[in-house]
Amino acid sequence: MLRACHLPPIATPALCALRLSLIPSLHLSSPSNLHKASTLAPFQTSVIQTFTPISPYRSPWSLKRVFPMHPCPKGAASFSAGSNSEGSREILVQHLLVKEDDQKLLLDLQQRVSGGEDLSDLAVEYSICPSKEEGGMLGWVRKGQMVPEFEEAAFNAPLNKVVRCKTKFGWHLLQVLSEREGSLLQDIQTEEFHAKMQDPNFLEEAQLIDVREPDEVARASLPGFQVFPLQQFGIWGPEITTKLDPQKETYVMCHHGMRSLQVAKWLQTQGFKRIFNVSGGIHAYAVKADQSIPTY
């Protein structure tokens, strides 16, 4: 059974240990943090709540729940500029986790799955991973985002077949529910972006997003950008795929390129296929590409 909560998958504290680094953390506590934050994790509730990763994903990120969305990350996943994952295969995974020494329960659960019981139902009842609250859903992942043992088992598993693997967290029963081609996320330099901005067709075909706050946009702005203030994420986040087309090229900009990178990574988890982060933000654009734009 594919639960409603699986669409879209929701991040939980537990997922962050199994994954290495899918979703950095959105620091919304103050404007200064928004300017300087280098990690992000916009995903769950409009209340900022820090949690510690503890599952088969490992994550160095300081994850904060901001509103219902996707799952968490891996330790050294590339959120850096220029990461290009185009063409990479992504899989939608659910699992349940039991202690290493709980062999009797593991065998019993395997038999129940073989008898036709749903893995997500069993995860809710028996899994020791916090993902049990979402029926064991871990969300969309790609290679390099999970601990090796889990990754090998998941990426070699036939669709919908429940397989077993062991990690340092214990025994897992996992199931791959779907697969898709990965998306592209990379930085674009301000000079190149400026050249594109001179083409009227570009402004009609691309989606341009400014994630700065309204007072910042009032100081300096570029034509064609829709403003989605990061501090209002809880308002526009849930409706992003109705406001924007995930199939179109999407360019994200902020003041210095950090907040925009956070949002770009999140858009990637929401199914956006081609995402470009404006490197250095509008400040670099004003300094290097168009000095008529004010700096602040």
PDB file of C-alpha atoms in Angstrom:
ATOM      1  CA  MET A   1       0.000   0.000   0.000  1.00  0.00           C
ATOM      2  CA  LEU A   2       1.399   3.420  -0.936  1.00  0.00           C
ATOM      3  CA  ARG A   3       0.300   5.677   1.876  1.00  0.00           C
ATOM      4  CA  ALA A   4      -0.825   9.232   1.307  1.00  0.00           C
ATOM      5  CA  CYS A   5       2.052  10.379   3.465  1.00  0.00           C
ATOM      6  CA  HIS A   6       4.416   8.969   0.871  1.00  0.00           C
ATOM      7  CA  LEU A   7       3.410  11.668  -1.576  1.00  0.00           C
ATOM      8  CA  PRO A   8       5.490  13.679  -1.109  1.00  0.00           C
ATOM      9  CA  PRO A   9       7.828  12.007   1.384  1.00  0.00           C
ATOM     10  CA  ILE A  10       8.355  13.899   4.604  1.00  0.00           C
ATOM     11  CA  ALA A  11      11.584  14.336   6.467  1.00  0.00           C
ATOM     12  CA  THR A  12      12.006  12.980   9.933  1.00  0.00           C
ATOM     13  CA  PRO A  13      14.850  13.169  12.430  1.00  0.00           C
ATOM     14  CA  ALA A  14      15.720   9.569  11.861  1.00  0.00           C
ATOM     15  CA  LEU A  15      16.233   9.774   8.161  1.00  0.00           C
ATOM     16  CA  CYS A  16      19.153  12.081   8.604  1.00  0.00           C
ATOM     17  CA  ALA A  17      21.432   9.388   9.879  1.00  0.00           C
ATOM     18  CA  LEU A  18      20.893   6.912   7.062  1.00  0.00           C
ATOM     19  CA  ARG A  19      21.239   9.563   4.436  1.00  0.00           C
ATOM     20  CA  LEU A  20      24.491  11.314   4.121  1.00  0.00           C
ATOM     21  CA  SER A  21      23.313  14.741   3.098  1.00  0.00           C
ATOM     22  CA  LEU A  22      20.138  15.508   1.236  1.00  0.00           C
ATOM     23  CA  ILE A  23      18.778  18.565   2.795  1.00  0.00           C
ATOM     24  CA  PRO A  24      20.788  21.215   4.530  1.00  0.00           C
ATOM     25  CA  SER A  25      19.070  23.297   7.166  1.00  0.00           C
ATOM     26  CA  LEU A  26      17.203  26.566   6.759  1.00  0.00           C
ATOM     27  CA  HIS A  27      18.240  28.942   9.469  1.00  0.00           C
ATOM     28  CA  LEU A  28      15.283  31.255   9.791  1.00  0.00           C
ATOM     29  CA  SER A  29      15.909  32.519  13.272  1.00  0.00           C
ATOM     30  CA  SER A  30      17.333  35.891  12.223  1.00  0.00           C
ATOM     31  CA  PRO A  31      18.160  37.915   9.098  1.00  0.00           C
ATOM     32  CA  SER A  32      21.857  37.615   9.840  1.00  0.00           C
ATOM     33  CA  ASN A  33      21.616  33.848   9.893  1.00  0.00           C
ATOM     34  CA  LEU A  34      19.781  33.950   6.601  1.00  0.00           C
ATOM     35  CA  HIS A  35      22.680  35.820   5.058  1.00  0.00           C
ATOM     36  CA  LYS A  36      25.409  33.640   6.476  1.00  0.00           C
ATOM     37  CA  ALA A  37      23.856  30.176   6.758  1.00  0.00           C
ATOM     38  CA  SER A  38      25.738  27.571   4.808  1.00  0.00           C
ATOM     39  CA  THR A  39      23.499  24.649   5.631  1.00  0.00           C
ATOM     40  CA  LEU A  40      19.783  24.099   5.184  1.00  0.00           C
ATOM     41  CA  ALA A  41      16.854  21.808   5.682  1.00  0.00           C
ATOM     42  CA  PRO A  42      13.513  23.375   4.948  1.00  0.00           C
ATOM     43  CA  PHE A  43      11.222  20.538   5.632  1.00  0.00           C
ATOM     44  CA  GLN A  44       8.434  20.177   8.119  1.00  0.00           C
ATOM     45  CA  THR A  45       6.158  22.433  10.049  1.00  0.00           C
ATOM     46  CA  SER A  46       6.273  26.143  10.202  1.00  0.00           C
ATOM     47  CA  VAL A  47       7.857  25.975  13.628  1.00  0.00           C
ATOM     48  CA  ILE A  48      11.631  25.913  13.725  1.00  0.00           C
ATOM     49  CA  GLN A  49      12.663  22.838  15.616  1.00  0.00           C
ATOM     50  CA  THR A  50      16.206  21.523  15.699  1.00  0.00           C
ATOM     51  CA  PHE A  51      16.668  17.779  15.787  1.00  0.00           C
ATOM     52  CA  THR A  52      19.592  15.414  15.912  1.00  0.00           C
ATOM     53  CA  PRO A  53      20.039  12.914  13.094  1.00  0.00           C
ATOM     54  CA  ILE A  54      19.992   9.284  14.178  1.00  0.00           C
ATOM     55  CA  SER A  55      19.226   6.810  11.444  1.00  0.00           C
ATOM     56  CA  PRO A  56      20.739   4.910   8.546  1.00  0.00           C
ATOM     57  CA  TYR A  57      21.504   8.210   6.916  1.00  0.00           C
ATOM     58  CA  ARG A  58      24.408  10.174   8.208  1.00  0.00           C
ATOM     59  CA  SER A  59      24.360  13.920   8.165  1.00  0.00           C
ATOM     60  CA  PRO A  60      26.726  16.625   9.302  1.00  0.00           C
ATOM     61  CA  TRP A  61      24.012  19.176   8.705  1.00  0.00           C
ATOM     62  CA  SER A  62      22.267  20.980  11.532  1.00  0.00           C
ATOM     63  CA  LEU A  63      18.774  20.089  10.393  1.00  0.00           C
ATOM     64  CA  LYS A  64      15.828  22.229  11.297  1.00  0.00           C
ATOM     65  CA  ARG A  65      12.213  21.458  10.614  1.00  0.00           C
ATOM     66  CA  VAL A  66      10.549  24.314   8.836  1.00  0.00           C
ATOM     67  CA  PHE A  67       7.558  22.834   7.082  1.00  0.00           C
ATOM     68  CA  PRO A  68       6.307  19.512   5.628  1.00  0.00           C
ATOM     69  CA  MET A  69       8.324  18.444   2.678  1.00  0.00           C
ATOM     70  CA  HIS A  70      11.057  15.991   1.936  1.00  0.00           C
ATOM     71  CA  PRO A  71      13.612  13.827   3.711  1.00  0.00           C
ATOM     72  CA  CYS A  72      17.037  14.474   5.156  1.00  0.00           C
ATOM     73  CA  PRO A  73      20.724  14.119   4.149  1.00  0.00           C
ATOM     74  CA  LYS A  74      24.115  12.392   4.005  1.00  0.00           C
ATOM     75  CA  GLY A  75      27.383  13.368   5.484  1.00  0.00           C
ATOM     76  CA  ALA A  76      29.299  14.607   2.516  1.00  0.00           C
ATOM     77  CA  ALA A  77      26.695  15.010  -0.124  1.00  0.00           C
ATOM     78  CA  SER A  78      27.503  17.725  -2.605  1.00  0.00           C
ATOM     79  CA  PHE A  79      25.547  20.845  -1.883  1.00  0.00           C
ATOM     80  CA  SER A  80      28.479  22.807  -3.133  1.00  0.00           C
ATOM     81  CA  ALA A  81      28.514  25.058  -6.136  1.00  0.00           C
ATOM     82  CA  GLY A  82      28.555  23.320  -9.437  1.00  0.00           C
ATOM     83  CA  SER A  83      27.143  20.001  -8.279  1.00  0.00           C
ATOM     84  CA  ASN A  84      25.705  18.315 -11.332  1.00  0.00           C
ATOM     85  CA  SER A  85      23.587  15.240 -10.824  1.00  0.00           C
ATOM     86  CA  GLU A  86      21.911  15.252 -14.235  1.00  0.00           C
ATOM     87  CA  GLY A  87      21.142  11.765 -15.449  1.00  0.00           C
ATOM     88  CA  SER A  88      21.631  10.163 -12.048  1.00  0.00           C
ATOM     89  CA  ARG A  89      19.025   7.634 -11.029  1.00  0.00           C
ATOM     90  CA  GLU A  90      16.878   8.413  -8.012  1.00  0.00           C
ATOM     91  CA  ILE A  91      14.792   5.892  -6.108  1.00  0.00           C
ATOM     92  CA  LEU A  92      11.862   6.240  -3.711  1.00  0.00           C
ATOM     93  CA  VAL A  93      12.559   4.072  -0.673  1.00  0.00           C
ATOM     94  CA  GLN A  94      10.722   2.950   2.437  1.00  0.00           C
ATOM     95  CA  HIS A  95      12.143   0.697   5.130  1.00  0.00           C
ATOM     96  CA  LEU A  96      11.838  -0.600   8.636  1.00  0.00           C
ATOM     97  CA  LEU A  97      14.687  -1.021  11.087  1.00  0.00           C
ATOM     98  CA  VAL A  98      15.132  -3.513  13.935  1.00  0.00           C
ATOM     99  CA  LYS A  99      17.995  -4.024  16.353  1.00  0.00           C
ATOM    100  CA  GLU A 100      20.905  -6.171  15.233  1.00  0.00           C
ATOM    101  CA  ASP A 101      20.258  -8.781  17.912  1.00  0.00           C
ATOM    102  CA  ASP A 102      16.520  -8.974  17.282  1.00  0.00           C
ATOM    103  CA  GLN A 103      16.790 -11.835  14.793  1.00  0.00           C
ATOM    104  CA  LYS A 104      13.527 -13.473  15.809  1.00  0.00           C
ATOM    105  CA  LEU A 105      11.541 -10.315  15.089  1.00  0.00           C
ATOM    106  CA  LEU A 106      13.382  -9.821  11.799  1.00  0.00           C
ATOM    107  CA  LEU A 107      12.489 -13.327  10.578  1.00  0.00           C
ATOM    108  CA  ASP A 108       8.906 -12.921  11.735  1.00  0.00           C
ATOM    109  CA  LEU A 109       8.562  -9.636   9.835  1.00  0.00           C
ATOM    110  CA  GLN A 110      10.079 -11.166   6.701  1.00  0.00           C
ATOM    111  CA  GLN A 111       7.526 -13.962   6.843  1.00  0.00           C
ATOM    112  CA  ARG A 112       4.702 -11.490   7.310  1.00  0.00           C
ATOM    113  CA  VAL A 113       5.844  -9.474   4.308  1.00  0.00           C
ATOM    114  CA  SER A 114       6.059 -12.693   2.265  1.00  0.00           C
ATOM    115  CA  GLY A 115       2.526 -13.439   3.407  1.00  0.00           C
ATOM    116  CA  GLY A 116       1.286 -10.208   1.865  1.00  0.00           C
ATOM    117  CA  GLU A 117       1.425  -7.684   4.728  1.00  0.00           C
ATOM    118  CA  ASP A 118       2.465  -4.162   3.818  1.00  0.00           C
ATOM    119  CA  LEU A 119       5.964  -3.026   4.799  1.00  0.00           C
ATOM    120  CA  SER A 120       4.766   0.469   5.688  1.00  0.00           C
ATOM    121  CA  ASP A 121       2.174  -0.928   8.110  1.00  0.00           C
ATOM    122  CA  LEU A 122       4.814  -3.093   9.783  1.00  0.00           C
ATOM    123  CA  ALA A 123       7.207  -0.119   9.956  1.00  0.00           C
ATOM    124  CA  VAL A 124       4.636   1.928  11.859  1.00  0.00           C
ATOM    125  CA  GLU A 125       4.312  -0.840  14.435  1.00  0.00           C
ATOM    126  CA  TYR A 126       7.812  -2.300  14.738  1.00  0.00           C
ATOM    127  CA  SER A 127      10.512  -0.031  13.262  1.00  0.00           C
ATOM    128  CA  ILE A 128      12.925   1.677  15.650  1.00  0.00           C
ATOM    129  CA  CYS A 129      13.676   4.374  13.069  1.00  0.00           C
ATOM    130  CA  PRO A 130      11.753   7.635  13.553  1.00  0.00           C
ATOM    131  CA  SER A 131      10.700   7.307   9.921  1.00  0.00           C
ATOM    132  CA  LYS A 132       8.080   4.886  11.281  1.00  0.00           C
ATOM    133  CA  GLU A 133       5.844   7.945  11.730  1.00  0.00           C
ATOM    134  CA  GLU A 134       5.687   8.151   7.912  1.00  0.00           C
ATOM    135  CA  GLY A 135       5.380   4.423   7.364  1.00  0.00           C
ATOM    136  CA  GLY A 136       9.154   4.073   7.005  1.00  0.00           C
ATOM    137  CA  MET A 137       9.310   6.490   4.078  1.00  0.00           C
ATOM    138  CA  LEU A 138      12.813   7.809   3.355  1.00  0.00           C
ATOM    139  CA  GLY A 139      11.917   9.719   0.210  1.00  0.00           C
ATOM    140  CA  TRP A 140      13.782  10.154  -3.061  1.00  0.00           C
ATOM    141  CA  VAL A 141      17.508   9.423  -2.838  1.00  0.00           C
ATOM    142  CA  ARG A 142      20.407   9.109  -5.228  1.00  0.00           C
ATOM    143  CA  LYS A 143      23.767   7.378  -4.935  1.00  0.00           C
ATOM    144  CA  GLY A 144      26.149   8.958  -2.469  1.00  0.00           C
ATOM    145  CA  GLN A 145      23.431   9.958  -0.012  1.00  0.00           C
ATOM    146  CA  MET A 146      23.211   6.816   2.119  1.00  0.00           C
ATOM    147  CA  VAL A 147      25.530   4.558   4.054  1.00  0.00           C
ATOM    148  CA  PRO A 148      27.185   2.066   1.659  1.00  0.00           C
ATOM    149  CA  GLU A 149      25.443  -1.124   2.791  1.00  0.00           C
ATOM    150  CA  PHE A 150      21.990   0.378   2.554  1.00  0.00           C
ATOM    151  CA  GLU A 151      22.775   2.075  -0.742  1.00  0.00           C
ATOM    152  CA  GLU A 152      24.056  -1.110  -2.361  1.00  0.00           C
ATOM    153  CA  ALA A 153      20.975  -3.059  -1.314  1.00  0.00           C
ATOM    154  CA  ALA A 154      18.538  -0.321  -2.347  1.00  0.00           C
ATOM    155  CA  PHE A 155      20.010   0.408  -5.773  1.00  0.00           C
ATOM    156  CA  ASN A 156      20.175  -3.282  -6.643  1.00  0.00           C
ATOM    157  CA  ALA A 157      16.694  -4.134  -5.381  1.00  0.00           C
ATOM    158  CA  PRO A 158      13.966  -4.891  -7.940  1.00  0.00           C
ATOM    159  CA  LEU A 159      11.029  -2.477  -7.822  1.00  0.00           C
ATOM    160  CA  ASN A 160       8.523  -3.278  -5.054  1.00  0.00           C
ATOM    161  CA  LYS A 161      10.492  -6.297  -3.803  1.00  0.00           C
ATOM    162  CA  VAL A 162      11.305  -6.212  -0.081  1.00  0.00           C
ATOM    163  CA  VAL A 163      14.976  -6.993   0.556  1.00  0.00           C
ATOM    164  CA  ARG A 164      17.085  -7.232   3.686  1.00  0.00           C
ATOM    165  CA  CYS A 165      20.373  -5.572   4.561  1.00  0.00           C
ATOM    166  CA  LYS A 166      22.471  -4.875   7.633  1.00  0.00           C
ATOM    167  CA  THR A 167      24.113  -1.579   8.605  1.00  0.00           C
ATOM    168  CA  LYS A 168      25.640  -0.226  11.797  1.00  0.00           C
ATOM    169  CA  PHE A 169      22.107   0.809  12.787  1.00  0.00           C
ATOM    170  CA  GLY A 170      20.774  -2.755  12.695  1.00  0.00           C
ATOM    171  CA  TRP A 171      18.763  -4.853  10.226  1.00  0.00           C
ATOM    172  CA  HIS A 172      16.677  -3.186   7.534  1.00  0.00           C
ATOM    173  CA  LEU A 173      13.852  -4.454   5.408  1.00  0.00           C
ATOM    174  CA  LEU A 174      13.659  -2.025   2.509  1.00  0.00           C
ATOM    175  CA  GLN A 175      11.472  -1.586  -0.538  1.00  0.00           C
ATOM    176  CA  VAL A 176      12.035   0.565  -3.625  1.00  0.00           C
ATOM    177  CA  LEU A 177       8.649   1.941  -4.686  1.00  0.00           C
ATOM    178  CA  SER A 178       9.616   3.949  -7.763  1.00  0.00           C
ATOM    179  CA  GLU A 179      12.550   5.371  -9.691  1.00  0.00           C
ATOM    180  CA  ARG A 180      13.231   8.412 -11.848  1.00  0.00           C
ATOM    181  CA  GLU A 181      16.050  10.285 -13.549  1.00  0.00           C
ATOM    182  CA  GLY A 182      17.851  12.779 -11.353  1.00  0.00           C
ATOM    183  CA  SER A 183      17.920  16.525 -11.794  1.00  0.00           C
ATOM    184  CA  LEU A 184      20.582  19.130 -12.543  1.00  0.00           C
ATOM    185  CA  LEU A 185      21.733  21.664  -9.974  1.00  0.00           C
ATOM    186  CA  GLN A 186      24.666  23.946 -10.653  1.00  0.00           C
ATOM    187  CA  ASP A 187      25.977  27.446 -10.112  1.00  0.00           C
ATOM    188  CA  ILE A 188      25.836  30.013 -12.875  1.00  0.00           C
ATOM    189  CA  GLN A 189      28.334  32.870 -12.856  1.00  0.00           C
ATOM    190  CA  THR A 190      26.935  36.397 -12.866  1.00  0.00           C
ATOM    191  CA  GLU A 191      28.544  37.359 -16.184  1.00  0.00           C
ATOM    192  CA  GLU A 192      26.945  34.387 -17.927  1.00  0.00           C
ATOM    193  CA  PHE A 193      23.629  35.088 -16.244  1.00  0.00           C
ATOM    194  CA  HIS A 194      23.797  38.740 -17.300  1.00  0.00           C
ATOM    195  CA  ALA A 195      24.278  37.669 -20.927  1.00  0.00           C
ATOM    196  CA  LYS A 196      21.192  35.477 -20.704  1.00  0.00           C
ATOM    197  CA  MET A 197      19.192  38.333 -19.193  1.00  0.00           C
ATOM    198  CA  GLN A 198      19.728  40.358 -22.380  1.00  0.00           C
ATOM    199  CA  ASP A 199      17.748  37.804 -24.387  1.00  0.00           C
ATOM    200  CA  PRO A 200      13.977  38.520 -24.281  1.00  0.00           C
ATOM    201  CA  ASN A 201      13.260  34.849 -24.984  1.00  0.00           C
ATOM    202  CA  PHE A 202      15.167  33.864 -21.845  1.00  0.00           C
ATOM    203  CA  LEU A 203      12.949  36.027 -19.646  1.00  0.00           C
ATOM    204  CA  GLU A 204       9.873  34.403 -21.174  1.00  0.00           C
ATOM    205  CA  GLU A 205      11.077  30.798 -20.991  1.00  0.00           C
ATOM    206  CA  ALA A 206      12.975  30.630 -17.681  1.00  0.00           C
ATOM    207  CA  GLN A 207      11.667  30.885 -14.120  1.00  0.00           C
ATOM    208  CA  LEU A 208      13.520  33.452 -11.994  1.00  0.00           C
ATOM    209  CA  ILE A 209      13.203  33.330  -8.203  1.00  0.00           C
ATOM    210  CA  ASP A 210      14.471  35.916  -5.717  1.00  0.00           C
ATOM    211  CA  VAL A 211      14.436  34.534  -2.158  1.00  0.00           C
ATOM    212  CA  ARG A 212      15.479  37.759  -0.417  1.00  0.00           C
ATOM    213  CA  GLU A 213      13.207  39.671   1.939  1.00  0.00           C
ATOM    214  CA  PRO A 214      10.973  42.495   0.636  1.00  0.00           C
ATOM    215  CA  ASP A 215      13.113  45.246   2.188  1.00  0.00           C
ATOM    216  CA  GLU A 216      16.165  43.862   0.371  1.00  0.00           C
ATOM    217  CA  VAL A 217      14.320  43.655  -2.939  1.00  0.00           C
ATOM    218  CA  ALA A 218      13.321  47.309  -2.503  1.00  0.00           C
ATOM    219  CA  ARG A 219      17.019  48.240  -2.360  1.00  0.00           C
ATOM    220  CA  ALA A 220      18.092  46.343  -5.455  1.00  0.00           C
ATOM    221  CA  SER A 221      16.322  44.033  -7.898  1.00  0.00           C
ATOM    222  CA  LEU A 222      16.466  42.527 -11.366  1.00  0.00           C
ATOM    223  CA  PRO A 223      13.601  42.373 -13.877  1.00  0.00           C
ATOM    224  CA  GLY A 224      11.628  39.171 -14.343  1.00  0.00           C
ATOM    225  CA  PHE A 225      12.151  37.756 -10.862  1.00  0.00           C
ATOM    226  CA  GLN A 226       9.323  36.432  -8.718  1.00  0.00           C
ATOM    227  CA  VAL A 227       9.936  37.134  -5.039  1.00  0.00           C
ATOM    228  CA  PHE A 228       9.633  34.221  -2.609  1.00  0.00           C
ATOM    229  CA  PRO A 229      11.036  35.533   0.702  1.00  0.00           C
ATOM    230  CA  LEU A 230      12.791  32.776   2.578  1.00  0.00           C
ATOM    231  CA  GLN A 231      11.296  33.874   5.882  1.00  0.00           C
ATOM    232  CA  GLN A 232       7.855  33.282   4.359  1.00  0.00           C
ATOM    233  CA  PHE A 233       8.760  29.750   3.306  1.00  0.00           C
ATOM    234  CA  GLY A 234       5.904  28.256   5.304  1.00  0.00           C
ATOM    235  CA  ILE A 235       3.460  30.204   3.111  1.00  0.00           C
ATOM    236  CA  TRP A 236       4.758  29.575  -0.396  1.00  0.00           C
ATOM    237  CA  GLY A 237       6.627  26.299   0.136  1.00  0.00           C
ATOM    238  CA  PRO A 238       3.591  23.984   0.176  1.00  0.00           C
ATOM    239  CA  GLU A 239       2.330  25.446  -3.113  1.00  0.00           C
ATOM    240  CA  ILE A 240       5.594  25.713  -5.025  1.00  0.00           C
ATOM    241  CA  THR A 241       4.694  23.169  -7.722  1.00  0.00           C
ATOM    242  CA  THR A 242       1.461  25.034  -8.447  1.00  0.00           C
ATOM    243  CA  LYS A 243       3.254  28.375  -8.685  1.00  0.00           C
ATOM    244  CA  LEU A 244       6.188  27.145 -10.777  1.00  0.00           C
ATOM    245  CA  ASP A 245       6.746  24.484 -13.429  1.00  0.00           C
ATOM    246  CA  PRO A 246       9.285  21.842 -12.275  1.00  0.00           C
ATOM    247  CA  GLN A 247      10.129  21.064 -15.908  1.00  0.00           C
ATOM    248  CA  LYS A 248      11.339  24.584 -16.738  1.00  0.00           C
ATOM    249  CA  GLU A 249      14.823  25.968 -16.127  1.00  0.00           C
ATOM    250  CA  THR A 250      14.715  27.680 -12.735  1.00  0.00           C
ATOM    251  CA  TYR A 251      17.209  30.340 -11.588  1.00  0.00           C
ATOM    252  CA  VAL A 252      17.452  31.209  -7.895  1.00  0.00           C
ATOM    253  CA  MET A 253      19.057  34.378  -6.513  1.00  0.00           C
ATOM    254  CA  CYS A 254      19.619  36.001  -3.122  1.00  0.00           C
ATOM    255  CA  HIS A 255      22.090  38.584  -1.773  1.00  0.00           C
ATOM    256  CA  HIS A 256      25.302  36.532  -1.745  1.00  0.00           C
ATOM    257  CA  GLY A 257      24.275  33.120  -3.082  1.00  0.00           C
ATOM    258  CA  MET A 258      23.873  31.174   0.159  1.00  0.00           C
ATOM    259  CA  ARG A 259      20.126  31.336   0.763  1.00  0.00           C
ATOM    260  CA  SER A 260      19.508  30.732  -2.915  1.00  0.00           C
ATOM    261  CA  LEU A 261      21.647  27.577  -2.799  1.00  0.00           C
ATOM    262  CA  GLN A 262      19.563  26.320   0.097  1.00  0.00           C
ATOM    263  CA  VAL A 263      16.338  26.874  -1.796  1.00  0.00           C
ATOM    264  CA  ALA A 264      17.834  25.412  -4.982  1.00  0.00           C
ATOM    265  CA  LYS A 265      18.676  22.190  -3.132  1.00  0.00           C
ATOM    266  CA  TRP A 266      15.163  22.051  -1.759  1.00  0.00           C
ATOM    267  CA  LEU A 267      13.642  22.608  -5.218  1.00  0.00           C
ATOM    268  CA  GLN A 268      15.675  19.638  -6.380  1.00  0.00           C
ATOM    269  CA  THR A 269      13.934  17.446  -3.804  1.00  0.00           C
ATOM    270  CA  GLN A 270      10.575  18.712  -5.050  1.00  0.00           C
ATOM    271  CA  GLY A 271      11.157  17.388  -8.566  1.00  0.00           C
ATOM    272  CA  PHE A 272      12.529  20.485 -10.331  1.00  0.00           C
ATOM    273  CA  LYS A 273      14.721  19.233 -13.166  1.00  0.00           C
ATOM    274  CA  ARG A 274      17.079  22.093 -14.091  1.00  0.00           C
ATOM    275  CA  ILE A 275      18.045  24.511 -11.320  1.00  0.00           C
ATOM    276  CA  PHE A 276      20.700  27.214 -11.425  1.00  0.00           C
ATOM    277  CA  ASN A 277      21.996  29.098  -8.400  1.00  0.00           C
ATOM    278  CA  VAL A 278      23.184  32.635  -9.233  1.00  0.00           C
ATOM    279  CA  SER A 279      26.705  32.515  -7.809  1.00  0.00           C
ATOM    280  CA  GLY A 280      27.477  35.404  -5.487  1.00  0.00           C
ATOM    281  CA  GLY A 281      23.889  36.653  -5.666  1.00  0.00           C
ATOM    282  CA  ILE A 282      22.763  40.108  -6.686  1.00  0.00           C
ATOM    283  CA  HIS A 283      25.799  41.626  -4.977  1.00  0.00           C
ATOM    284  CA  ALA A 284      28.193  39.844  -7.348  1.00  0.00           C
ATOM    285  CA  TYR A 285      25.879  40.680 -10.250  1.00  0.00           C
ATOM    286  CA  ALA A 286      26.061  44.390  -9.388  1.00  0.00           C
ATOM    287  CA  VAL A 287      29.841  44.343  -8.967  1.00  0.00           C
ATOM    288  CA  LYS A 288      30.816  42.150 -11.922  1.00  0.00           C
ATOM    289  CA  ALA A 289      28.028  42.361 -14.486  1.00  0.00           C
ATOM    290  CA  ASP A 290      25.897  45.488 -14.145  1.00  0.00           C
ATOM    291  CA  GLN A 291      27.159  48.361 -12.006  1.00  0.00           C
ATOM    292  CA  SER A 292      23.873  50.229 -12.426  1.00  0.00           C
ATOM    293  CA  ILE A 293      22.428  47.851  -9.820  1.00  0.00           C
ATOM    294  CA  PRO A 294      22.860  49.269  -6.273  1.00  0.00           C
ATOM    295  CA  THR A 295      24.867  47.327  -3.700  1.00  0.00           C
ATOM    296  CA  TYR A 296      23.973  47.116  -0.028  1.00  0.00           C
TER     297      TYR A 296
END
